[in-house]
Coordinates of C-alpha atoms in Angstrom, one line a residue:
A544 CA 19.9 3.4 7.8
S545 CA 23.0 3.5 5.6
A546 CA 23.4 6.2 2.8
D547 CA 22.7 2.7 0.3
G548 CA 19.9 2.0 2.5
T549 CA 18.3 5.4 2.1
D550 CA 19.6 5.5 -1.2
N551 CA 18.0 1.8 -1.8
A552 CA 14.3 3.4 -0.2
F553 CA 13.1 6.1 -3.0
R554 CA 14.8 4.7 -5.8
F555 CA 12.3 2.4 -5.2
A556 CA 9.2 3.7 -3.9
R557 CA 10.0 6.1 -7.3
S558 CA 9.8 3.8 -9.3
L559 CA 6.6 2.0 -7.3
A560 CA 5.1 4.9 -7.8
A561 CA 6.0 5.7 -11.0
A562 CA 4.1 1.8 -11.7
G563 CA 1.3 2.6 -9.8
F564 CA 1.3 1.3 -6.5
A565 CA 1.3 4.0 -3.4
I566 CA 3.5 3.9 -1.1
T567 CA 2.7 3.8 2.9
S568 CA 5.9 4.4 5.3
G569 CA 6.5 5.6 9.1
L570 CA 7.6 9.1 8.6
A571 CA 10.9 8.5 10.3
L572 CA 14.2 9.5 9.9
G573 CA 16.2 7.4 7.5
V574 CA 14.7 5.2 5.0
D575 CA 10.9 6.2 5.9
A576 CA 11.4 9.6 5.1
A577 CA 13.6 8.5 1.5
A578 CA 10.2 6.0 0.3
H579 CA 7.7 9.6 0.8
R580 CA 9.9 11.7 -1.0
G581 CA 10.3 8.9 -3.8
A582 CA 7.6 8.5 -3.9
L583 CA 6.5 12.5 -4.8
A584 CA 9.1 12.5 -7.1
A585 CA 7.6 10.5 -8.8
G586 CA 4.1 12.2 -9.1
G587 CA 2.5 9.3 -6.8
T588 CA 0.2 8.4 -3.6
T589 CA 2.0 8.3 -0.3
V590 CA 0.7 6.7 2.7
A591 CA 2.2 7.9 6.2
V592 CA 1.5 6.3 9.5
L593 CA 1.7 8.3 12.9
G594 CA 2.9 6.2 15.9
N595 CA 1.1 9.4 17.9
G596 CA -1.9 12.2 16.8
P597 CA -3.3 12.7 14.7
D598 CA -2.4 16.4 15.4
R599 CA 1.5 16.2 16.1
I600 CA 4.3 15.9 13.5
Y601 CA 6.7 13.7 14.6
P602 CA 10.3 14.2 14.2
P603 CA 9.0 17.8 14.3
H604 CA 11.3 18.5 11.3
H605 CA 9.7 16.0 8.9
R606 CA 6.5 19.1 9.4
K607 CA 7.4 19.7 5.6
L608 CA 7.9 15.9 4.4
A609 CA 4.1 15.9 5.7
Q610 CA 2.5 18.6 4.0
Q611 CA 4.0 17.4 0.5
I612 CA 2.2 14.3 1.6
I613 CA -1.3 15.7 2.0
E614 CA 0.1 19.1 -1.6
G615 CA 0.3 15.5 -3.8
G616 CA -2.9 14.0 -2.8
G617 CA -1.3 11.1 -0.1
V618 CA -3.0 11.0 3.8
L619 CA -1.4 11.0 7.3
V620 CA -2.8 8.2 9.3
T621 CA -3.5 7.3 12.7
E622 CA -5.3 5.5 15.8
F623 CA -3.6 7.6 18.0
A624 CA -5.8 10.7 20.1
P625 CA -5.0 14.3 18.9
G626 CA -2.6 15.2 21.4
S627 CA -1.2 11.9 21.9
Q628 CA 2.5 11.8 22.3
P629 CA 4.5 9.7 21.1
R630 CA 5.7 6.7 22.7
R631 CA 8.5 4.2 22.1
E632 CA 5.7 1.5 23.1
Y633 CA 3.4 2.7 20.2
F634 CA 5.4 2.5 16.6
P635 CA 5.9 -1.2 16.8
A636 CA 1.5 -0.7 17.2
R637 CA 2.2 0.3 14.4
N638 CA 3.8 -1.4 12.7
R639 CA 1.1 -3.4 11.9
I640 CA -1.4 -0.4 10.1
I641 CA 1.6 -0.5 7.6
S642 CA 1.0 -3.9 6.5
G643 CA -1.8 -4.4 6.8
L644 CA -2.2 -1.0 4.4
S645 CA -0.3 -2.8 1.4
F646 CA 0.4 -5.8 -0.7
G647 CA 3.5 -6.2 0.5
T648 CA 6.2 -4.7 2.9
I649 CA 9.6 -5.0 1.3
V650 CA 12.5 -4.6 4.7
V651 CA 15.0 -2.1 2.9
E652 CA 17.8 -2.4 5.3
A653 CA 17.4 -4.2 9.1
A654 CA 19.8 -5.2 11.8
L655 CA 18.8 -8.6 13.7
R656 CA 16.9 -6.7 16.9
S657 CA 14.8 -3.8 14.3
G658 CA 11.5 -2.6 14.3
S659 CA 11.1 -3.0 10.6
L660 CA 11.2 -7.7 11.6
I661 CA 8.2 -6.9 13.4
T662 CA 6.9 -5.1 9.8
A663 CA 7.1 -7.9 8.2
R664 CA 6.4 -10.2 10.5
T665 CA 2.5 -9.0 11.5
A666 CA 3.2 -8.3 7.5
A667 CA 3.3 -12.7 7.1
E668 CA 0.6 -12.5 10.1
Q669 CA -1.8 -11.1 8.0
G670 CA -1.4 -12.8 4.6
R671 CA 0.7 -9.6 2.6
E672 CA 3.5 -10.7 1.2
V673 CA 7.4 -9.8 2.1
F674 CA 10.6 -8.2 -0.2
A675 CA 13.8 -8.4 1.5
I676 CA 16.4 -6.5 0.1
P677 CA 20.3 -8.6 0.2
G678 CA 23.0 -6.4 1.5
S679 CA 26.7 -7.0 2.5
L680 CA 27.9 -9.8 4.4
H681 CA 29.7 -7.6 6.0
N682 CA 26.6 -4.8 7.2
P683 CA 24.8 -5.5 10.7
L684 CA 21.7 -3.3 8.3
S685 CA 21.5 -6.6 6.0
K686 CA 21.9 -9.2 8.6
G687 CA 18.0 -8.8 9.3
C688 CA 17.0 -8.7 5.1
H689 CA 19.2 -12.3 5.6
R690 CA 17.0 -13.2 8.1
L691 CA 13.5 -13.1 6.3
L692 CA 15.3 -14.4 2.9
R693 CA 16.3 -17.3 5.0
D694 CA 12.7 -17.9 6.2
G695 CA 11.2 -17.4 2.6
A696 CA 10.5 -13.5 1.8
N697 CA 11.2 -12.4 -2.2
W698 CA 14.5 -11.4 -2.7
L699 CA 14.0 -8.3 -3.9
E700 CA 16.5 -7.0 -6.9
S701 CA 14.4 -5.4 -9.3
V702 CA 11.5 -3.7 -9.6
D703 CA 10.1 -6.7 -12.3
D704 CA 10.7 -8.7 -8.6
V705 CA 7.6 -7.1 -7.3
L706 CA 5.6 -7.1 -10.5
H707 CA 5.8 -10.2 -11.1
A708 CA 5.0 -11.1 -7.3
F709 CA 1.6 -9.1 -8.5
G710 CA 1.0 -11.0 -11.3
D711 CA -2.9 -9.4 -11.3
F712 CA -1.5 -5.3 -10.6
R713 CA 0.6 -5.6 -13.4
R714 CA -2.6 -6.8 -15.8
T715 CA -5.0 -3.6 -14.3
L716 CA -1.8 -1.3 -15.2
E717 CA -2.0 -2.8 -19.5
D718 CA -5.4 -3.5 -18.9
S719 CA -7.1 -0.1 -16.7
P720 CA -7.3 3.3 -18.1
A721 CA -8.5 4.4 -14.4
L722 CA -4.4 4.1 -13.4
S723 CA -3.0 5.8 -16.8
A724 CA -5.9 8.5 -17.1
A725 CA -9.0 9.7 -15.6
R726 CA -11.8 7.2 -15.5
R727 CA -14.6 8.7 -17.5
P728 CA -17.6 9.2 -16.5
D729 CA -20.2 6.6 -17.7
D730 CA -17.4 3.6 -16.7
T731 CA -19.4 2.1 -13.6
Q732 CA -23.0 3.3 -15.0
G733 CA -21.6 -0.1 -18.4
L734 CA -21.1 -2.5 -15.2
L735 CA -25.0 -1.9 -14.5
A736 CA -25.1 -3.4 -18.1
H737 CA -23.7 -6.5 -16.6
F738 CA -25.7 -7.1 -14.2
T739 CA -29.1 -9.2 -14.4
T740 CA -31.8 -9.6 -11.9
G741 CA -31.1 -11.3 -9.0
I742 CA -27.1 -12.4 -7.5
N743 CA -24.5 -11.8 -10.1
G744 CA -21.2 -13.2 -8.3
L745 CA -17.8 -11.0 -8.9
D746 CA -16.8 -14.1 -10.9
D747 CA -19.9 -13.8 -12.8
L748 CA -19.1 -9.6 -13.4
A749 CA -15.8 -10.4 -14.2
S750 CA -16.5 -13.3 -16.9
R751 CA -19.1 -10.9 -19.0
S752 CA -17.6 -7.3 -19.1
G753 CA -13.7 -8.4 -18.9
L754 CA -12.7 -6.2 -16.1
P755 CA -9.5 -7.1 -14.5
M756 CA -10.4 -8.0 -11.0
T757 CA -8.7 -5.5 -9.6
E758 CA -11.4 -2.8 -11.8
L759 CA -13.9 -4.4 -10.7
A760 CA -13.8 -3.9 -7.7
E761 CA -13.4 -0.8 -7.4
Q762 CA -16.2 0.4 -10.3
L763 CA -18.5 -1.9 -8.0
A764 CA -17.9 0.3 -4.5
D765 CA -18.4 3.0 -6.6
L766 CA -21.5 1.6 -7.7
E767 CA -22.3 0.9 -4.4
L768 CA -21.6 4.0 -2.5
E769 CA -23.8 5.9 -5.1
G770 CA -26.8 3.6 -4.1
R771 CA -26.8 1.8 -7.4
I772 CA -26.3 -1.2 -6.6
K773 CA -26.0 -3.5 -2.5
R774 CA -23.8 -5.7 -1.4
V775 CA -26.2 -8.8 -0.7
A776 CA -24.9 -13.5 0.0
G777 CA -23.1 -14.0 -2.8
G778 CA -22.4 -10.9 -5.0
Y779 CA -24.1 -7.6 -5.9
S780 CA -28.0 -7.1 -6.7
R781 CA -29.2 -4.0 -8.5
H782 CA -31.7 -1.6 -6.3
R783 CA -35.1 -2.3 -7.9
G784 CA -36.5 0.9 -9.1
L785 CA -32.6 2.1 -10.3
A786 CA -32.1 1.7 -14.6

């Protein structure tokens, strides 16, 4: 990665983490590490997806960064068994998890033959948004981004470009106290008041409660984990005997 690339990765990650996004990357040298550090600098959450077993950190000198991610409330994710060494073919496979965990994928820099383009392709196949930062016509590390933009990726110059693509997320930031303060203990109890007998569809619950869909989904998941509601065909219903 170039100095501009790592700087852009750090700055975008820091700003997006401050806006409430979790930053997912691969703990690799260059752009990946800069993205994780940007999220940590904002006090945000970051997820590192590994191309090796959970008992190993690669590259080894990122052990401190991995520990900082965990201490900051983030996680290390891998599909590889303990003891698995990093191998070249594991990293493209790892990239599909990075894109799958994400609302969208930002390509900061990419040569025409680049692992970043693999991630962008898997993101498109998974129905995720793809963003690319334009660069100099003379920089070989910008050619991959320019190809993505030509093929329909979102043009990325500022964080507003991301927020514009996720209007629902912007509304969640504005409307949901869960992203600006700790959730009140009775929030989910309040949602239960909007349940009726029988099946309660998502659209009906959103209309009755006035909650943005993202916050509604979070509260429904909490209630389901607590055993207060159950998922049924067409929506959710309250468990019998629960007030």
